[in-house]
Coordinates of C-alpha atoms and ligand atoms in Angstrom, one line a residue:
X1 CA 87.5 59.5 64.2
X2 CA 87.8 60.6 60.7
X3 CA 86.3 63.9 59.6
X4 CA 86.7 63.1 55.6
X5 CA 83.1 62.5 54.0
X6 CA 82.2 58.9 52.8
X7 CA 83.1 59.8 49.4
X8 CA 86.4 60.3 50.0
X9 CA 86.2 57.3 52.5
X10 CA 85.4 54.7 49.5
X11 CA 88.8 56.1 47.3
X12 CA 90.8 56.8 51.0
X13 CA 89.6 54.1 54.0
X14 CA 90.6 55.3 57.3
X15 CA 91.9 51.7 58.5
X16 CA 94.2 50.3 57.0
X17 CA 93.8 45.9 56.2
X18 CA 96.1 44.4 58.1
X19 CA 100.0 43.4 56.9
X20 CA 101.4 39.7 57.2
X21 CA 98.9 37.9 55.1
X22 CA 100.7 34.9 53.1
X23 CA 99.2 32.3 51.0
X24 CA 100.7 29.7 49.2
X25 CA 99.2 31.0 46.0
X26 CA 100.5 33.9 44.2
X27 CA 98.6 37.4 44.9
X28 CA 96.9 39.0 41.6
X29 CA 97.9 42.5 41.5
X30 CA 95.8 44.9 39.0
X31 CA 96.8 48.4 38.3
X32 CA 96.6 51.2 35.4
X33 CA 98.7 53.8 38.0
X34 CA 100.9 53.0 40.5
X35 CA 101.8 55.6 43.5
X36 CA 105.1 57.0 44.4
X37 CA 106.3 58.0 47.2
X38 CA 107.7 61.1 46.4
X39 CA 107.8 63.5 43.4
X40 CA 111.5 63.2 42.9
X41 CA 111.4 58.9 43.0
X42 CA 108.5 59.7 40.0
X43 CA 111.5 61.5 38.4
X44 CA 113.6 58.6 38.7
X45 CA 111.5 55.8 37.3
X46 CA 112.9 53.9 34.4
X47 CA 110.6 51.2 32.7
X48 CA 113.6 49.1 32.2
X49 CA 114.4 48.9 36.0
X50 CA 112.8 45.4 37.0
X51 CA 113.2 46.0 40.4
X52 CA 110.3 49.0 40.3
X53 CA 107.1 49.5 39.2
X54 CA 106.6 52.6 37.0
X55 CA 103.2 51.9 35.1
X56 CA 100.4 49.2 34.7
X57 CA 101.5 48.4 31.3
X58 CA 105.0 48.5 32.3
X59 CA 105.1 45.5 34.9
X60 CA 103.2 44.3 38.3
X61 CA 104.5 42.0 40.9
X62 CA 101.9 39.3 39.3
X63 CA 103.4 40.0 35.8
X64 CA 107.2 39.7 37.3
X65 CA 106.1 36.9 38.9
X66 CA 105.7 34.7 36.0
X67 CA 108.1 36.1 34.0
X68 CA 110.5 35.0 36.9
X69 CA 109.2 31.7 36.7
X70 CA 109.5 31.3 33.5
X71 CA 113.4 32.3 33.2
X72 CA 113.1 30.1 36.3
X73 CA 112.8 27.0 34.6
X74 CA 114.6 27.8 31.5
X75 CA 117.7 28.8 32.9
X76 CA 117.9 32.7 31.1
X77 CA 118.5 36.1 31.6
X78 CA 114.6 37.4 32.3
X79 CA 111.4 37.2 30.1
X80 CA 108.8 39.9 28.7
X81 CA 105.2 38.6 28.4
X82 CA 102.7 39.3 25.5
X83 CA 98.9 38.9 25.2
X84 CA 99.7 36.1 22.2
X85 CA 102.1 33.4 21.7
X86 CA 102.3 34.9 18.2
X87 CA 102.8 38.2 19.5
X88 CA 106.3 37.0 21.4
X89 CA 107.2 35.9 17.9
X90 CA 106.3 38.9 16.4
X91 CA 108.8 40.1 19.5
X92 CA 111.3 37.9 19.0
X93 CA 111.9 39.1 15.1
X94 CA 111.5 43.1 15.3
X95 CA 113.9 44.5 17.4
X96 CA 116.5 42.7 15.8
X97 CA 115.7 43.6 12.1
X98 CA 116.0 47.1 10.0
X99 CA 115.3 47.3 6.7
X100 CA 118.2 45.6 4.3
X101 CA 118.6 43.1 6.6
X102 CA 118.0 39.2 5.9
X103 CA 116.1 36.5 8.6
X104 CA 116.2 32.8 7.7
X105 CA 113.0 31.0 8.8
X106 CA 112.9 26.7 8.6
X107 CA 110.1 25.9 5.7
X108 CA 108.3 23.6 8.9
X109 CA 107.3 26.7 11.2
X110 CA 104.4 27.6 12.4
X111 CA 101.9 29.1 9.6
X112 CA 101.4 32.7 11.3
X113 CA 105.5 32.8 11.7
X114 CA 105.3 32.5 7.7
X115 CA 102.5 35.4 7.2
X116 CA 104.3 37.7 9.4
X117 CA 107.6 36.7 7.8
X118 CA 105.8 37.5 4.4
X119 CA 103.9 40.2 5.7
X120 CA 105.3 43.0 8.1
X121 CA 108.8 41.9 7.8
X122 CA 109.0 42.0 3.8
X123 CA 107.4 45.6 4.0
X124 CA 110.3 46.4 6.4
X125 CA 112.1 45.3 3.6
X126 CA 113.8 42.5 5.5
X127 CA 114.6 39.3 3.4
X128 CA 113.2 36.2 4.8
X129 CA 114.6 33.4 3.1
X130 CA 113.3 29.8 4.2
X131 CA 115.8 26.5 4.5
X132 CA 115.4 22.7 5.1
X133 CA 114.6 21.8 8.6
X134 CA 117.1 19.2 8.5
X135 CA 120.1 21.4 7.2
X136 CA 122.2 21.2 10.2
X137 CA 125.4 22.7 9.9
X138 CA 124.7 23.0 6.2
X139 CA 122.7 26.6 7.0
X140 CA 126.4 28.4 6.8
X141 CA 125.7 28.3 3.0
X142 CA 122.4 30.2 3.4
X143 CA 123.9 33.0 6.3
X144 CA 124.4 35.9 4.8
X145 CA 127.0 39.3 6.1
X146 CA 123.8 40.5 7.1
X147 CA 121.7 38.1 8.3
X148 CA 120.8 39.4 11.7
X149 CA 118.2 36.2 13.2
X150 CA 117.6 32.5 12.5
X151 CA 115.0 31.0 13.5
X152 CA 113.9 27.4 14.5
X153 CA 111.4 25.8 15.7
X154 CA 111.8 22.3 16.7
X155 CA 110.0 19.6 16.0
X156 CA 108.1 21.6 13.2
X157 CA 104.4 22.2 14.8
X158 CA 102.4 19.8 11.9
X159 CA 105.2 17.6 10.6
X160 CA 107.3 17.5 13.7
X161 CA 111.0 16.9 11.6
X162 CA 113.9 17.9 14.9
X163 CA 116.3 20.7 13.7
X164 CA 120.0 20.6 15.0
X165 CA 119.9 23.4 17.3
X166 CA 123.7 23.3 18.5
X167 CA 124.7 23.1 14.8
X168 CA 122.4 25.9 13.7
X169 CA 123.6 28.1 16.4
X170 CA 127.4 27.3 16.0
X171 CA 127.1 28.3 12.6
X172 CA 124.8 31.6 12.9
X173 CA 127.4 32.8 16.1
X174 CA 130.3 32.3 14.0
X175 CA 128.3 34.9 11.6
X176 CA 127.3 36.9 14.3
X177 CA 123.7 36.1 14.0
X178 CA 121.5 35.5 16.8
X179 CA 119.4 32.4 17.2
X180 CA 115.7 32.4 18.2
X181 CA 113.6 28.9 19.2
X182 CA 109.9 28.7 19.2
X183 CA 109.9 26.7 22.6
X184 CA 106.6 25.8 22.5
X185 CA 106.8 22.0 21.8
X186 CA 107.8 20.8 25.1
X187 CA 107.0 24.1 27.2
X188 CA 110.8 24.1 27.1
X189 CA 110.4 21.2 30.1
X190 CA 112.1 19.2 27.7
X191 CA 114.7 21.0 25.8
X192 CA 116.8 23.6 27.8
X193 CA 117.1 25.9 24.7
X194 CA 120.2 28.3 25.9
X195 CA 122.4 25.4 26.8
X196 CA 121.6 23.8 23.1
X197 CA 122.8 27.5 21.7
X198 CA 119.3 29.8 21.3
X199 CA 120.0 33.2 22.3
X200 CA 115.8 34.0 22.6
X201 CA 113.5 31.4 23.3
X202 CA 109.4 32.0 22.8
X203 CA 106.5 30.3 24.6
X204 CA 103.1 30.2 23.2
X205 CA 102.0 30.3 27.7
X206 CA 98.4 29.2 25.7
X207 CA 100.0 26.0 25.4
X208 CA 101.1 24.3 28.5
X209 CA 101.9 26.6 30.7
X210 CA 98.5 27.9 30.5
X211 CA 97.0 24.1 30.3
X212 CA 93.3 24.7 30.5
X213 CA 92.6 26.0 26.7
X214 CA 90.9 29.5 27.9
X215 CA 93.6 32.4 27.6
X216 CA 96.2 33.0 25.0
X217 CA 99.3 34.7 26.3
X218 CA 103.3 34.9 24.9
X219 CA 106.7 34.9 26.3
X220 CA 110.1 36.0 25.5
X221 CA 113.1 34.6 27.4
X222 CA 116.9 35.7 26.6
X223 CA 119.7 34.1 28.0
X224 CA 121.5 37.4 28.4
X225 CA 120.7 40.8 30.0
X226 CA 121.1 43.0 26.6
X227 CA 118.9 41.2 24.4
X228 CA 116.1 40.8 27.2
X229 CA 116.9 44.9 26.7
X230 CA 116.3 45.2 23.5
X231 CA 112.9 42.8 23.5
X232 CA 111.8 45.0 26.2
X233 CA 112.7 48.1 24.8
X234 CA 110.5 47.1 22.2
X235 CA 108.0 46.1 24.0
X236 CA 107.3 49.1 26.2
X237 CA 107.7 51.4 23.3
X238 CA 104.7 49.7 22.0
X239 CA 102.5 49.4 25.0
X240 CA 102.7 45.3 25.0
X241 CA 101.1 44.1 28.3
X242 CA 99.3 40.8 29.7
X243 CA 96.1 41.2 32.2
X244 CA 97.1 40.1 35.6
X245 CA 94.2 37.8 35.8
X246 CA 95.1 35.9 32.6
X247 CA 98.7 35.9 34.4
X248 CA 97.1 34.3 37.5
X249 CA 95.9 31.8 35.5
X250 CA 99.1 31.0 33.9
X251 CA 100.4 31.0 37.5
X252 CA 97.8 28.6 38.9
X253 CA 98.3 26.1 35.8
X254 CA 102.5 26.3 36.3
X255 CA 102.7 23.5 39.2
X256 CA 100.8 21.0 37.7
X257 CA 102.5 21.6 34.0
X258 CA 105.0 18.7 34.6
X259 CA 102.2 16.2 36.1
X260 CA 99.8 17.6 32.8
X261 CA 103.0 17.2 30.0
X262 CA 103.9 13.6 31.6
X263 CA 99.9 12.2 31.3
X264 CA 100.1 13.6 27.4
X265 CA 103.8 12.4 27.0
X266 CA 102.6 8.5 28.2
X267 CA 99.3 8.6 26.7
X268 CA 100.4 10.0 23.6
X269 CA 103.2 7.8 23.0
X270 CA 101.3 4.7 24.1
X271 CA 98.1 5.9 20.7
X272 CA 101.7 6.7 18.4
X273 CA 102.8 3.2 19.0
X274 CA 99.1 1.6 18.5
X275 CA 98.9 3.9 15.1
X276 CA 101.6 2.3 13.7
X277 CA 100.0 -1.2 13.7
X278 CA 97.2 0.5 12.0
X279 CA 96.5 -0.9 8.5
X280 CA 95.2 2.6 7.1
X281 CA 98.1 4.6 8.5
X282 CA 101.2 4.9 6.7
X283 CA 103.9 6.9 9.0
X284 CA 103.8 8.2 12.3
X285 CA 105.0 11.5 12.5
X286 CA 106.1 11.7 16.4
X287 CA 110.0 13.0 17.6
X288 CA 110.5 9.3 20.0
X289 CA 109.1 7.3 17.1
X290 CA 112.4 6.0 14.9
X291 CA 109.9 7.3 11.5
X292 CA 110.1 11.0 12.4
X293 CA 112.7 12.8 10.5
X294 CA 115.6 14.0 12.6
X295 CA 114.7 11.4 15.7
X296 CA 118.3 11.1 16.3
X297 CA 118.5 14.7 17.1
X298 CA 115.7 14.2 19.5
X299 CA 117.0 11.9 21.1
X300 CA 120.5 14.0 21.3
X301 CA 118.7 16.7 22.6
X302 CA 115.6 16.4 24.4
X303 CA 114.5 14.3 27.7
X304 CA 110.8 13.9 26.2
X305 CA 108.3 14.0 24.3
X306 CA 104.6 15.5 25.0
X307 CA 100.9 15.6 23.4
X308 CA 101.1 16.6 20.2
X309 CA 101.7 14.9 16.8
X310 CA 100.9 13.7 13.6
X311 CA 100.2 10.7 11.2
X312 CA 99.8 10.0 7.9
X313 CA 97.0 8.3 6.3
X314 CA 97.9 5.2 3.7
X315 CA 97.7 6.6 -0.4
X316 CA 94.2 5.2 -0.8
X317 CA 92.9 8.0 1.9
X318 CA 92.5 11.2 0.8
X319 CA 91.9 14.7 2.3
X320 CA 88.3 13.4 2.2
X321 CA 88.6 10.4 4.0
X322 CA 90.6 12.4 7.0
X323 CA 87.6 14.4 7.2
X324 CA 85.6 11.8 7.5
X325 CA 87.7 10.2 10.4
X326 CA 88.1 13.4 12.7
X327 CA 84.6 14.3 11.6
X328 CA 83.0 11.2 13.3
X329 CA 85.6 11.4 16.6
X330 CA 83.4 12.1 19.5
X331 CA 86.4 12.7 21.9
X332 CA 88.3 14.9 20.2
X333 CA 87.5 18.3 19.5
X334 CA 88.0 19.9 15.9
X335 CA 90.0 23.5 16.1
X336 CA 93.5 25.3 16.2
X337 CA 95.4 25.3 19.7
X338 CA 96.5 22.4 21.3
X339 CA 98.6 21.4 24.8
X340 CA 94.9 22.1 26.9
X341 CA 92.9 19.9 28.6
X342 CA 90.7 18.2 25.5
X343 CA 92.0 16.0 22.7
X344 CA 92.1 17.9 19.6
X345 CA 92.3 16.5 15.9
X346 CA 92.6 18.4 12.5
X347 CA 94.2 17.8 9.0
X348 CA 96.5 19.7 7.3
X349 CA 96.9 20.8 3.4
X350 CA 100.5 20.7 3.1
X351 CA 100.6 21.3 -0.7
X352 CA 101.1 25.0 -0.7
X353 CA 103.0 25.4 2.8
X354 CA 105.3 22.6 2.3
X355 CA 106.3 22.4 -1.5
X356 CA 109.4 20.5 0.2
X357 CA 107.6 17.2 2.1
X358 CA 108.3 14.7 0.8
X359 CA 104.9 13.0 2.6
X360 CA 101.9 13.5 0.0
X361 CA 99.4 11.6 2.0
X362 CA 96.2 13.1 3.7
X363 CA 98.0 14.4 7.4
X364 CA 96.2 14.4 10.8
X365 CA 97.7 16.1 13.9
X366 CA 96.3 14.8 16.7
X367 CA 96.7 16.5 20.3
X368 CA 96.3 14.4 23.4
X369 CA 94.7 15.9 26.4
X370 CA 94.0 14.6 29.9
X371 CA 91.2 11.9 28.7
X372 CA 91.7 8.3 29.4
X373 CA 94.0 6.5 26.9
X374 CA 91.4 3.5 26.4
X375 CA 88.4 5.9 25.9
X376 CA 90.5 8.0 23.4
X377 CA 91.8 5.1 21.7
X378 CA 88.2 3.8 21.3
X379 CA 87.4 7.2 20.1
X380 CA 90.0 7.0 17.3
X381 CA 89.0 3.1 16.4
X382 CA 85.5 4.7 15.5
X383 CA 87.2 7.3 13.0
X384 CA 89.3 4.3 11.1
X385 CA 85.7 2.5 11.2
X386 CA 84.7 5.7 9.3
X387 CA 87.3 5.5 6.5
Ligands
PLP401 C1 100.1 28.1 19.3 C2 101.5 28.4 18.9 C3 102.0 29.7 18.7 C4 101.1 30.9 18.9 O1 100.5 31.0 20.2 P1 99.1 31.8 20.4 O2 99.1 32.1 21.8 O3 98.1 30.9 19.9 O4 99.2 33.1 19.5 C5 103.3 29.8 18.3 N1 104.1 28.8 18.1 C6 103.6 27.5 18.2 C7 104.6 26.4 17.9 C8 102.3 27.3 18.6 O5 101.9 26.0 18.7

């Protein structure tokens, strides 16, 4: 019999919950503290030191879960989550970069990549200097003695143009610059990033990994132990953590992200090749369709293609006559984000991003969810009927 009051009892139980529980799904672990056993094992905790848990913000079994997962599938080092997919970009830039130094960004990359490049980082007074998506090997003449990161992102998230990864990275290691990849395209299921030369790859886990269009979360993956290090360093020094129960849901969505990424891949492919026979479209922009700049590279260097991509209306079809089409789509839904379980549509304004593209026409990307391929397709027949 216990003599402590009930108090005490609700913070302390007297019985303890029996060990030996497994389930097949992972356990969600929560915590702001986390006990010690002893005062001098407090003394040695280190929240670099994967193997131990120090602090809530610092790492849980659920949070070294995924991250395990995650460098799992894409053959690297370890990962560090972030509650964005823009945050692990932020990530991915800052602990490499002091002020002086120059990053080179492709002109195709994700907007927000492009505000932060011309935000935070110019006040750091790093140098962001853009190049052509389709340099290649050609981006030795733009590396610089001190150009510390390039980035790519491959295919570019509205115009989808492949970069040549292994010749980018061949050409920034030979200057001693590291090479990041916004993984996000394919989840990374179809492009192993380190063996193509990326020394950091970045999830948006929103996208696929998350599958279900209700959390936002980032990753960072490095192929080797010191820069997971420095990413992490960063990281804790700065209080970047993920919920556990947004983590659980990342977890949950993980086993079915293949089945989820092959229904997009077939369904999308299958509307890309019906868009082309399309009177009012005039290119498809999609990495396995012959029209997308750099699908050669694709081809090279990926094992698939997935949900998202973009087309091109015919001259005669303005910006106005794209609204019209997505505007009268009854399917697919109208906002940012993509890779979840609705069809999305939305039109771009390329003229101020994209001085380079060399595609004036009124753009639509379209992203392909888990609906049925003749109901979609039907959907889409009602927006040409619109034009
Ligand atoms: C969505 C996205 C991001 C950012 O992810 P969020 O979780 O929405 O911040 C980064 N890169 C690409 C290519 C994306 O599509």
């Amino acid at each position: 019999m216990t003599t402590k009051k009930p108090e005490t009892l609700l913070i302390h139980p007297s019985r303890e919950v029996p060990a030996g529980f497994r389930s097949l799904v992972p356990s969600t672990e929560r915590a702001s503290t986390v006990l010690f056993d002893s005062v001098a094992k407090w003394k040695q905790r280190s929240g670099l030191d994967e193997s131990t848990y120090v602090y809530g913000t610092m790492g849980t079994p659920t949070t070294r879960d995924l991250q395990n997962r995650i460098a799992d599938w894409e053959g690297g080092h370890n990962s560090v989550l972030f509650p964005s997919g823009l945050a692990a970009v932020a990530y991915a830039f800052l602990p490499f970069v002091e002020p002086g130094d120059h990053v080179l960004v492709p002109s195709n990359a994700y907007e927000p990549v492009k505000t932060l490049a011309n935000g935070l980082l110019k006040r750091m007074n790093v140098t962001v200097e853009y190049y052509d998506p389709a340099i290649g090997a050609g981006i030795s003449a733009q590396i610089r003695a001190n150009t510390k990161l390039v980035w790519v992102e491959t295919p570019g998230s509205i115009t989808m143009e492949l970069s040549d990864l292994p010749a980018i990275a061949a050409a920034a290691h030979a200057a001693g610059a590291l090479v990041a990849i916004d993984n996000t395209y394919s989840a990374g299921w179809y492009l192993r990033a380190f063996e193509k030369g990326a020394d950091i790859s970045v999830h948006a886990l929103t996208k696929y990994p998350a599958g279900h269009s209700d959390l936002v979360m980032g990753s960072i993956t490095t192929k080797d132990e010191s820069t997971w290090r420095r990413v992490k360093e960063m990281a804790l020094q700065t209080g970047q953590c993920v919920a556990p129960d947004d983590v659980y849901l990342v977890l949950r969505g993980l086993p079915t992200m293949p089945m989820r990424i092959k229904h997009a891949e077939r369904v999308a492919l299958s509307i890309a090749h019906w868009l082309k026979t399309r009177p009012e479209v005039k290119l498809v922009l999609h990495p396995a369709l012959p029209d997308c700049p750099g699908h050669d590279i694709w081809k090279r260097d990926f094992t698939g293609s997935t949900g998202v991509f973009s087309f091109v209306l015919q001259d005669q079809h303005g910006a106005d006559a794209a609204a019209r089409l997505i505007d009268s789509l009854e399917l697919f839904g109208i906002g940012a984000s993509w890779a979840g379980i609705g069809s999305l549509a939305l039109t771009y304004d390329l003229s101020k991003s994209r001085t380079d593209w060399p595609h004036p026409g009124a753009l639509i990307r379209l992203n392909i969810g888990l609906e049925d391929e003749g109901d979609l397709r039907a959907d889409l027949e009602r927006g040409f009927a619109a034009l």
